[in-house]
CSV table of C-alpha atoms in Angstrom, one decimal:
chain,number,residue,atom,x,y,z
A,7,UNK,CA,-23.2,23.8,0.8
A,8,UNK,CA,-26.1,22.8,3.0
A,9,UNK,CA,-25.4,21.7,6.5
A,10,UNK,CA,-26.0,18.4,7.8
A,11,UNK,CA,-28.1,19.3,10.2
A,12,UNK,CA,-30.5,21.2,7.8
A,13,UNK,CA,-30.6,18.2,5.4
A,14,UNK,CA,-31.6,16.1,8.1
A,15,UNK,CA,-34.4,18.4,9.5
A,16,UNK,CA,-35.7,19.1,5.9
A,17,UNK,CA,-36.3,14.7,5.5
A,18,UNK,CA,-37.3,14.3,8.8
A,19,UNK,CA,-34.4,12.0,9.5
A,20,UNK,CA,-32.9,13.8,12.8
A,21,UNK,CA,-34.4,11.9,15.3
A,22,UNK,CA,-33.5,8.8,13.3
A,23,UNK,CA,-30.0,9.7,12.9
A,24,UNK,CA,-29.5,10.7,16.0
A,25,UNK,CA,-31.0,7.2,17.8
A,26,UNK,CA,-28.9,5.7,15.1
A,27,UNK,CA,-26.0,7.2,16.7
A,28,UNK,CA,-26.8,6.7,20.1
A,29,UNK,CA,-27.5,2.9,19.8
A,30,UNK,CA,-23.7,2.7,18.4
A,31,UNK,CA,-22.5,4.6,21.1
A,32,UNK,CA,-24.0,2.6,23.7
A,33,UNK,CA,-21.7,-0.7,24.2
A,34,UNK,CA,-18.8,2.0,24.5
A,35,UNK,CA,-20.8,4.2,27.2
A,36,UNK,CA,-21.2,0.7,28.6
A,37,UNK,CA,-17.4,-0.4,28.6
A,38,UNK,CA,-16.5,3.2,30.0
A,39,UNK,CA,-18.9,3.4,32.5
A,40,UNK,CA,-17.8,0.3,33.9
A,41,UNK,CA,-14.3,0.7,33.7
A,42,UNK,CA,-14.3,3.6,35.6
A,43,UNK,CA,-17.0,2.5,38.2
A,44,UNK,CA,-14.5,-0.4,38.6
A,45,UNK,CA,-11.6,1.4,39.3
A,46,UNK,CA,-12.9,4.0,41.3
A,47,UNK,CA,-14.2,1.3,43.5
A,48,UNK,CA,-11.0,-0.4,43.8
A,49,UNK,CA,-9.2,3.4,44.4
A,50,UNK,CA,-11.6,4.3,46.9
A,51,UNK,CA,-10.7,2.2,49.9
A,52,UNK,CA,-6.7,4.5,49.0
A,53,UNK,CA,-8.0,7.7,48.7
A,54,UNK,CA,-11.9,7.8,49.8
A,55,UNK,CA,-14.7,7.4,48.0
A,56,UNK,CA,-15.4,10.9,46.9
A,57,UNK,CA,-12.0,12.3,46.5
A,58,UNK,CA,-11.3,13.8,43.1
A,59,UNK,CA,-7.9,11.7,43.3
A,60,UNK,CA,-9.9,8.9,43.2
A,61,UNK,CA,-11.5,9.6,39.9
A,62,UNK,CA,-8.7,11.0,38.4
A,63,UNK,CA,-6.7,7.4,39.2
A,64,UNK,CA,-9.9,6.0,37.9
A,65,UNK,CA,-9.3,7.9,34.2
A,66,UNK,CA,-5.6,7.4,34.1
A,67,UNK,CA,-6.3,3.2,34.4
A,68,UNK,CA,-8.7,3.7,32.0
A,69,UNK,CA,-6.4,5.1,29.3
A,70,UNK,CA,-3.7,2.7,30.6
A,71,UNK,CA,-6.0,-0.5,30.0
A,72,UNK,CA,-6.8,1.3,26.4
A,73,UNK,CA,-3.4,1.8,25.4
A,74,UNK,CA,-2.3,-1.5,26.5
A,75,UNK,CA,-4.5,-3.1,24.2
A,76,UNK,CA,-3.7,-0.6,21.7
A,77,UNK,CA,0.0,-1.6,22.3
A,78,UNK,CA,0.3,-4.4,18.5
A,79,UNK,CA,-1.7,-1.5,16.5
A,80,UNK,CA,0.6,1.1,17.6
A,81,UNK,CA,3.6,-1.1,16.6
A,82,UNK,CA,2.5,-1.8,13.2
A,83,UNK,CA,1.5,1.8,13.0
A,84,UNK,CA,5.6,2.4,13.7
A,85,UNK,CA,6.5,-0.1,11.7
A,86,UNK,CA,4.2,1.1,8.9
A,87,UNK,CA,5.3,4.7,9.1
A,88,UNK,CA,8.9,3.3,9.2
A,89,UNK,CA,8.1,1.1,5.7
A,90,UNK,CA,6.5,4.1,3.5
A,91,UNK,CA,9.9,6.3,4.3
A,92,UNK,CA,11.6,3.3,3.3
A,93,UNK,CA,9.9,2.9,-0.1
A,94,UNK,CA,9.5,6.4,-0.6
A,95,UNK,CA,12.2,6.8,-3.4
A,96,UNK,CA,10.6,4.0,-4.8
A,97,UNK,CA,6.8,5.6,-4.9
A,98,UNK,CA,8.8,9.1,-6.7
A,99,UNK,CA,10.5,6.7,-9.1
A,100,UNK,CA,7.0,5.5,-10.0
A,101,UNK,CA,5.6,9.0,-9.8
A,102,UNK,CA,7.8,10.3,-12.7
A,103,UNK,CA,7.6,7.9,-14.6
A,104,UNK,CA,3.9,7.9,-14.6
A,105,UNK,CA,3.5,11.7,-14.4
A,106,UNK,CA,1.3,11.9,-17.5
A,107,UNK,CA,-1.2,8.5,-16.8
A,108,UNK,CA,-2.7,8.9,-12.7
A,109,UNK,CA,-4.9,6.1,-13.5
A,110,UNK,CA,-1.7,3.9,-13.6
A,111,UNK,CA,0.2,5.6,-11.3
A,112,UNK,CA,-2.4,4.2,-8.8
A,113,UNK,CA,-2.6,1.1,-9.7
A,114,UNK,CA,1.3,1.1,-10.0
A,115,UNK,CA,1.6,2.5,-6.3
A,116,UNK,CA,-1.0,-0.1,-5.1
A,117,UNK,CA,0.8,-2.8,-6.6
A,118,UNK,CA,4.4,-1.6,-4.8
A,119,UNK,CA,2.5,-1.4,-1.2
A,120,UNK,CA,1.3,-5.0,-2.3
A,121,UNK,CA,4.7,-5.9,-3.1
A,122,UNK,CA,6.2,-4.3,0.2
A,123,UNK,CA,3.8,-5.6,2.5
A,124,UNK,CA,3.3,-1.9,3.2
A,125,UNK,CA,-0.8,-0.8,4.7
A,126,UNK,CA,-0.8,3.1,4.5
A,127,UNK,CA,-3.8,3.3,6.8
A,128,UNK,CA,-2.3,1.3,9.4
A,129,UNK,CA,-0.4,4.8,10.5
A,130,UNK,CA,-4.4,6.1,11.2
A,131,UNK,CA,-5.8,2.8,13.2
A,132,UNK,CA,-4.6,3.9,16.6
A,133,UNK,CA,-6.2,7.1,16.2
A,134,UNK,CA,-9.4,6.0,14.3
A,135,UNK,CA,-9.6,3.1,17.0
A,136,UNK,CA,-9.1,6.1,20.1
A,137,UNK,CA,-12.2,8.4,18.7
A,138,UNK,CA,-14.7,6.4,20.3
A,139,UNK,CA,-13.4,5.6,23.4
A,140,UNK,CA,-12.8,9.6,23.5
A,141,UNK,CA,-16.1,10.6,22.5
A,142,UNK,CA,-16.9,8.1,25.0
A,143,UNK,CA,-15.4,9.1,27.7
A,144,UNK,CA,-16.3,13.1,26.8
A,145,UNK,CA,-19.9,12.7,26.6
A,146,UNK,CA,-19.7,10.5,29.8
A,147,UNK,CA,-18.4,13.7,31.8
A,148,UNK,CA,-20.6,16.2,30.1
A,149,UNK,CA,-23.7,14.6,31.5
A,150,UNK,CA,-22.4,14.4,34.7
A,151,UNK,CA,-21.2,18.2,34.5
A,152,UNK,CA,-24.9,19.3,33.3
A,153,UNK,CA,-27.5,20.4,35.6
A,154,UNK,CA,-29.7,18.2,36.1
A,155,UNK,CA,-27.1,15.6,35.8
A,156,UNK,CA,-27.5,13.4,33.0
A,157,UNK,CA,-26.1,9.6,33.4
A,158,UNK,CA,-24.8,8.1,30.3
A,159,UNK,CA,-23.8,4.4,30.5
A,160,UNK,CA,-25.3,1.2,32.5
A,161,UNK,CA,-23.0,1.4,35.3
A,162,UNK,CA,-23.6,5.3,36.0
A,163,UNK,CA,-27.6,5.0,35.0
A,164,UNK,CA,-27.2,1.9,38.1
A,165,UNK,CA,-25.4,3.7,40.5
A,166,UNK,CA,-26.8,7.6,40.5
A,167,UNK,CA,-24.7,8.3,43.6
A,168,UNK,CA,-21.6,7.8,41.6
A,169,UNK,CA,-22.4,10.2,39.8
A,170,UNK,CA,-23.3,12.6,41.9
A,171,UNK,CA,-19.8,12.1,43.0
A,172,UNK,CA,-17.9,12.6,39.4
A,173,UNK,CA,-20.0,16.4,39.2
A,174,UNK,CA,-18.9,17.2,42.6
A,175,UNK,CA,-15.2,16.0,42.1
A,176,UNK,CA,-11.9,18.3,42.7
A,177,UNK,CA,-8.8,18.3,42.5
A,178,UNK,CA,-6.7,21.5,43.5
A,179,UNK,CA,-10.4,23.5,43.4
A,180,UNK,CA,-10.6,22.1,39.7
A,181,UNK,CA,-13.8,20.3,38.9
A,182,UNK,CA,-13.3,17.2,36.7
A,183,UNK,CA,-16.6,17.8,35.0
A,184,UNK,CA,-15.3,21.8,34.8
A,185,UNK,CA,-14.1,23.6,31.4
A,186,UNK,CA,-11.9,26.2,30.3
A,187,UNK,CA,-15.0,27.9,28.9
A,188,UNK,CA,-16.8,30.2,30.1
A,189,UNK,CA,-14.3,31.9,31.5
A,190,UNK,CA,-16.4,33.8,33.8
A,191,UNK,CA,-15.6,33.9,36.6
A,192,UNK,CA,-11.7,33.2,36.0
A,193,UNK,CA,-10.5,30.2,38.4
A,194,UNK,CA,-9.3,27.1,39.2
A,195,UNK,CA,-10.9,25.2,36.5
A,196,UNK,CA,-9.5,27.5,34.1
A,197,UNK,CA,-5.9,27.4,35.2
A,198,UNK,CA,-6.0,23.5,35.7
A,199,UNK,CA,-7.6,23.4,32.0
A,200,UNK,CA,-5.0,26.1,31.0
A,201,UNK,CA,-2.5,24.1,32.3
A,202,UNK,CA,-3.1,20.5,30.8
A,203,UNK,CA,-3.8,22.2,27.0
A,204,UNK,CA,-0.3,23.5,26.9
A,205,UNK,CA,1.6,20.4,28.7
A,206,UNK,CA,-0.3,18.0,26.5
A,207,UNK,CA,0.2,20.2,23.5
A,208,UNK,CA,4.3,20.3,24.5
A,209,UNK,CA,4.1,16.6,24.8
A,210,UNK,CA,2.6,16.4,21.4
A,211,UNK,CA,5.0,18.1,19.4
A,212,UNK,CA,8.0,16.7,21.0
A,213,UNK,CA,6.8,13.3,20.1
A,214,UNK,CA,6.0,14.4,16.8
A,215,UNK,CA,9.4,15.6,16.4
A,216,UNK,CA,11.4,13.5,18.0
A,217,UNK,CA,10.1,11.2,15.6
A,218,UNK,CA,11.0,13.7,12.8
A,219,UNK,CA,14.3,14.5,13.5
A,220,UNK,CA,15.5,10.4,15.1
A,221,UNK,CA,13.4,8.2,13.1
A,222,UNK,CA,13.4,9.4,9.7
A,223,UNK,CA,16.4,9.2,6.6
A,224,UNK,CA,17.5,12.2,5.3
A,225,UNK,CA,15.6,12.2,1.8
A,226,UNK,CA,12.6,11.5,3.8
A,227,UNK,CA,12.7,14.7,4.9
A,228,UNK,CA,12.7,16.7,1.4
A,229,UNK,CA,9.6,16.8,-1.0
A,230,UNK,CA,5.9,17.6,-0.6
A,231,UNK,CA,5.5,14.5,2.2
A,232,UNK,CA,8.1,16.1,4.0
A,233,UNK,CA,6.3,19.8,3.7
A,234,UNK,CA,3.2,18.1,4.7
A,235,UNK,CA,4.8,16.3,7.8
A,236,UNK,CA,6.4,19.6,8.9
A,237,UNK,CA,2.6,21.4,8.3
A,238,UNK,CA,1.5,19.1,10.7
A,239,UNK,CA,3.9,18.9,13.3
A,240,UNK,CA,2.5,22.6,14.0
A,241,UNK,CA,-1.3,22.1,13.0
A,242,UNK,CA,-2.0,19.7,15.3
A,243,UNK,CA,-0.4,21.1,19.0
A,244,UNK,CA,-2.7,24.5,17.6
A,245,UNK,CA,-6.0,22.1,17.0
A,246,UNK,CA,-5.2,20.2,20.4
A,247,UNK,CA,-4.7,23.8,22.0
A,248,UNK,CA,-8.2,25.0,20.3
A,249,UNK,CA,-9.9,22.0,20.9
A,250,UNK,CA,-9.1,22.0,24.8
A,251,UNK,CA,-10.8,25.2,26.0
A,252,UNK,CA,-14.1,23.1,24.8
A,253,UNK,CA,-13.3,19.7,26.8
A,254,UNK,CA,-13.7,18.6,30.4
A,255,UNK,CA,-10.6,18.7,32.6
A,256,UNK,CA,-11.2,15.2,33.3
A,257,UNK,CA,-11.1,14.0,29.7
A,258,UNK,CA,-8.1,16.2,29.7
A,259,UNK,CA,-6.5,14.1,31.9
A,260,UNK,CA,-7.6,11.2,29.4
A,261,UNK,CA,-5.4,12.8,26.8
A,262,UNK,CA,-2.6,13.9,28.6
A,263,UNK,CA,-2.0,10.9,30.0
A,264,UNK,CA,-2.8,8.6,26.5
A,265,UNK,CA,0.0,11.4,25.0
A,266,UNK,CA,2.6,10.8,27.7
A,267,UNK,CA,2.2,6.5,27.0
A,268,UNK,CA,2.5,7.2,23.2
A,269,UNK,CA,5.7,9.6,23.8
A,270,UNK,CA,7.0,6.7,26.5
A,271,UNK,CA,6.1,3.7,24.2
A,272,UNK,CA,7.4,5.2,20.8
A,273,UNK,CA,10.8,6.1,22.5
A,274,UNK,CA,11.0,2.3,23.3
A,275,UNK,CA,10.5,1.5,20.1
A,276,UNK,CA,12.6,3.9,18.0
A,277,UNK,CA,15.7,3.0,20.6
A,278,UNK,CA,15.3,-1.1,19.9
A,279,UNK,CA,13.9,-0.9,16.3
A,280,UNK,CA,14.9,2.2,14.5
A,281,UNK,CA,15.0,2.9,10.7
A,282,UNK,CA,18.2,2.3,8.9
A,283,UNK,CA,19.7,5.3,7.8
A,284,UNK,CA,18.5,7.4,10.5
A,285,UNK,CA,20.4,9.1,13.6
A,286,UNK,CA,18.5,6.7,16.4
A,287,UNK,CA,19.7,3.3,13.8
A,288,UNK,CA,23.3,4.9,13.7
A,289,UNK,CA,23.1,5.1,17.7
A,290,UNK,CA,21.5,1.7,18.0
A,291,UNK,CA,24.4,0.7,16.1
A,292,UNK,CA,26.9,1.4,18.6
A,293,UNK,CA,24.9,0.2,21.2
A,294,UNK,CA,24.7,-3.3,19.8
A,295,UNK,CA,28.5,-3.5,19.1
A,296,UNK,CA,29.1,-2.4,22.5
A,297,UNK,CA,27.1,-5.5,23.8
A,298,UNK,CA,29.4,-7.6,21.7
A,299,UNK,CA,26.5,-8.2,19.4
A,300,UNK,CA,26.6,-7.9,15.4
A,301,UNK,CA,23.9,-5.1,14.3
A,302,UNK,CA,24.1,-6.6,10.4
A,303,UNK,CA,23.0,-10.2,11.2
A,304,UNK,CA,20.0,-8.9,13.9
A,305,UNK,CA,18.8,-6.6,11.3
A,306,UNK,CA,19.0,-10.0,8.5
A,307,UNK,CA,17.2,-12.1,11.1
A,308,UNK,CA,14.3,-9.1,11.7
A,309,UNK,CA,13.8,-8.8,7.6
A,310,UNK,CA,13.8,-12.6,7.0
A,311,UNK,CA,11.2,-12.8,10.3
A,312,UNK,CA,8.6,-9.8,8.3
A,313,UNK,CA,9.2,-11.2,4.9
A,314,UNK,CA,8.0,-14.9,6.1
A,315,UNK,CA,5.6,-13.0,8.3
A,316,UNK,CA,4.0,-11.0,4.5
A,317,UNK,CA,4.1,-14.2,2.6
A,318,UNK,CA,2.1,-16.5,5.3
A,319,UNK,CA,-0.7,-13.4,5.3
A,320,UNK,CA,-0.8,-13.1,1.3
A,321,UNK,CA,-3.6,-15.3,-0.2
A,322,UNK,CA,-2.9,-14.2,-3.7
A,323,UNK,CA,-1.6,-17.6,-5.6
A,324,UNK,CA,1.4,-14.9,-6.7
A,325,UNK,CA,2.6,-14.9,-3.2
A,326,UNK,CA,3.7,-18.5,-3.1
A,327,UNK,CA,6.9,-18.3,-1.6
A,328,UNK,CA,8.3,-20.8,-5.2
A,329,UNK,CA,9.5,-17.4,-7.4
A,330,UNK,CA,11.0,-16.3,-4.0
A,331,UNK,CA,14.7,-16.1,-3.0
A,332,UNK,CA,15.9,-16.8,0.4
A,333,UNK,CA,19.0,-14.1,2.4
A,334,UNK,CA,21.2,-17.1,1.7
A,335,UNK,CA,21.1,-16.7,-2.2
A,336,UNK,CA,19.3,-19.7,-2.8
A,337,UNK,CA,16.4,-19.6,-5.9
A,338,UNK,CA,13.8,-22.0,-5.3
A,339,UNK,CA,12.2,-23.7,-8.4
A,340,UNK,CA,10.0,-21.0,-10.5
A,341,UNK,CA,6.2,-21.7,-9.9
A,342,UNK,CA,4.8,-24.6,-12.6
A,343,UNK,CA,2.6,-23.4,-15.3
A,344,UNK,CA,-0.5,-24.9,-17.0
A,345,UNK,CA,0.0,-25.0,-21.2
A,346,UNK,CA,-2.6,-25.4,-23.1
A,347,UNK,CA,-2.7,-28.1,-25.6
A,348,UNK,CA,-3.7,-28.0,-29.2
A,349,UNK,CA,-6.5,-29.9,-29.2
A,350,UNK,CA,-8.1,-32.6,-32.1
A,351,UNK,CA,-11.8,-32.2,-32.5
A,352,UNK,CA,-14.0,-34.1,-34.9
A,353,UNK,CA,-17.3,-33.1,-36.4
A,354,UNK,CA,-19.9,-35.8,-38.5
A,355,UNK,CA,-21.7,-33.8,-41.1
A,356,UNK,CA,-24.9,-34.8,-43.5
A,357,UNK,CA,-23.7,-34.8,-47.4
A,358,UNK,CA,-26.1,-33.8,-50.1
A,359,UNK,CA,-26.7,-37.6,-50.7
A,360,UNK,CA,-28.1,-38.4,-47.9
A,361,UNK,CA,-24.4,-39.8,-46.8
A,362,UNK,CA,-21.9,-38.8,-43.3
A,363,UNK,CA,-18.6,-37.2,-43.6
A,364,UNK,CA,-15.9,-36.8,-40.8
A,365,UNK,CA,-14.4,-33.7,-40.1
A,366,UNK,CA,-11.5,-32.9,-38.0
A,367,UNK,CA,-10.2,-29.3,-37.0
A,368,UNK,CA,-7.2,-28.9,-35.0
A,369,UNK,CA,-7.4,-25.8,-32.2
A,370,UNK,CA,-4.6,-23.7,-32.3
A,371,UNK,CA,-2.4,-23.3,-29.5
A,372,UNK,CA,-3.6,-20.4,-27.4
A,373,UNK,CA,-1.4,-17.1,-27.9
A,374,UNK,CA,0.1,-14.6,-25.1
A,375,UNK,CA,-1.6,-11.4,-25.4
A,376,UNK,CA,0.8,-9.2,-26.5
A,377,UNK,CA,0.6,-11.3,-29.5
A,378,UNK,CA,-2.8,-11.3,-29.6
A,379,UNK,CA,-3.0,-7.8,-29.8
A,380,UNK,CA,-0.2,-6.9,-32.7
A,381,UNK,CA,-2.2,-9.1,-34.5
A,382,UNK,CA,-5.4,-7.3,-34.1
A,383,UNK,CA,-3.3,-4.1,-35.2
């Protein structure tokens, strides 16, 4: 397969594509700039102005203002998640009985996740949202680690000084603009490098499989999802571990930090909002009838609040809430149909002498088609 890069060079499109990339890249070098020129400024009167502690605060704001308004995509990423275990029985049913036809099995499968109010790729927003921000933030440190120094974003390109300061930051004899690689000579950039890979890495995996082992039903965790969920629970720690010798301490820091707030707010969320069937719903359990609370009629009120919640987004004419039925047993009225009528035409025609005749035809009633088509047969 040709590369990219050669295909490029061979239509003359590089320089294109590459200014193409650049221009969407530069309202995010502006947002990251600014954010961290901001908090440096406010961290600088604590710590001094060109303390590395003041530009490592400065990153771990960043990634907290990021995550906080990450905070409703990472619930319905949970939430999500939580719904495809839930209808996975479901999604096999349809699987074998469609084994033979993966035209229809699609269609099938799209119509259930219609039906369920389930969005696989919400489970990939966070992360797909995060990339930017990341590259962001990376190629903001790697011009600032080059020599000569190369200032990416309006608020570094205004303030050169700045920095000046970011390339010469350090924190325990680390430099923030510093890398595991080379590895010549062998020093405090790599151990500090060294040392975030593997906690971030730990972290990683002990979200992933706390997440595994509390938040998931027992039948979730047999099949080929199940294989794939356990493939990566140790591919990704090994690609965040290969990955990390390349990257700057600083956006290190970035992602050890954005790992411990995922690891924090998912245990939040499994503990209050778990999936039936699993060890952390069994515990919640317990811990709601131990508050003199009933666990049945919180988890009725929750289902009633998503399923009102599915039908008011729904702008199908199917999902008028009319064919639906209420916790309470109670069947509203089925949805009113349009008939068609048989319908009484006339027609005037000339007769050979010269004279008018009237001629009625009656259109037939219009036929389901089923019907249609056993009649065609």
């Amino acid at each position: 397969m040709v590369p990219l890069q050669t295909l490029l060079l061979f239509f003359g499109l590089k320089d294109a594509f590459m200014d193409f990339g650049s221009a969407i890249m530069q309202p995010i070098y502006w947002a990251v700039s600014g954010l961290i020129v901001l908090f440096h400024n406010l961290w600088a009167p604590v710590f001094g102005h060109g303390k590395g502690i003041t530009w490592v605060a400065s990153i771990i704001c960043l990634t907290i203002v990021i995550r906080t308004l990450l905070i409703p995509l990472f619930v319905k990423q949970i939430n999500s998640s939580r719904d495809m275990q839930l209808i996975q029985p479901k999604v096999k049913a349809l699987q074998e009985k469609y084994a033979n036809d993966r035209e229809r099995l699609g269609q099938e499968t799209m119509a259930l996740y219609r039906e369920e109010g389930v969005n696989p790729m919400a489970s990939c927003l966070p992360v797909l949202l995060q990339m930017p921000i990341f590259l962001a933030l990376f190629r903001v440190l790697e011009g600032a680690a080059r020599n000569p120094i190369i200032p990416r974003g309006h608020f570094f390109k205004q303030n050169p000084e700045l920095v000046q300061s970011l390339h010469d930051a350090t924190v325990g004899g680390a430099q923030l603009a510093g890398r595991f690689l080379p590895m010549t000579p062998f020093g405090a950039n790599q151990i500090t490098a060294l040392v975030l890979i593997l906690c971030m890495t730990a972290v990683l995996f002990i979200q992933q499989k706390e997440l595994m082992i509390r938040n998931m039903p027992p039948e979730a965790l047999t099949g080929p999802m199940a294989q794939q969920q356990k493939m990566m629970l140790y591919m990704f720690p090994v690609m965040y571990a290969l990955g990390g010798i390349y990257i700057p301490i600083g956006v290190l820091i970035y992602w050890m930090t954005t790992n411990l707030w995922t690891l924090g707010q998912q245990f939040i969320l499994i503990r209050n909002n778990p999936t039936p069937g699993t060890p952390a719903h069994v515990d919640w359990q317990e811990r709601m009838r131990a508050k003199g609370k009933d666990p049945d009629k919180i988890e009725a009120e929750r289902r009633a609040k998503r399923q009102k919640s599915r039908q008011a987004k729904l702008v199908t004419p199917a999902a008028t809430p009319a064919a639906s039925s209420d916790e309470g047993g109670a069947t509203a009225a089925p949805r009113p149909g349009v008939a068609r009528q048989q319908v009484t035409r006339q027609t005037v025609r000339k007769t050979s002498d010269g004279g008018r005749q009237t001629v009625q035809r009656q259109q037939p009633a219009r036929q389901p088609r089923q019907a249609r088509k056993k009649k065609k047969k």
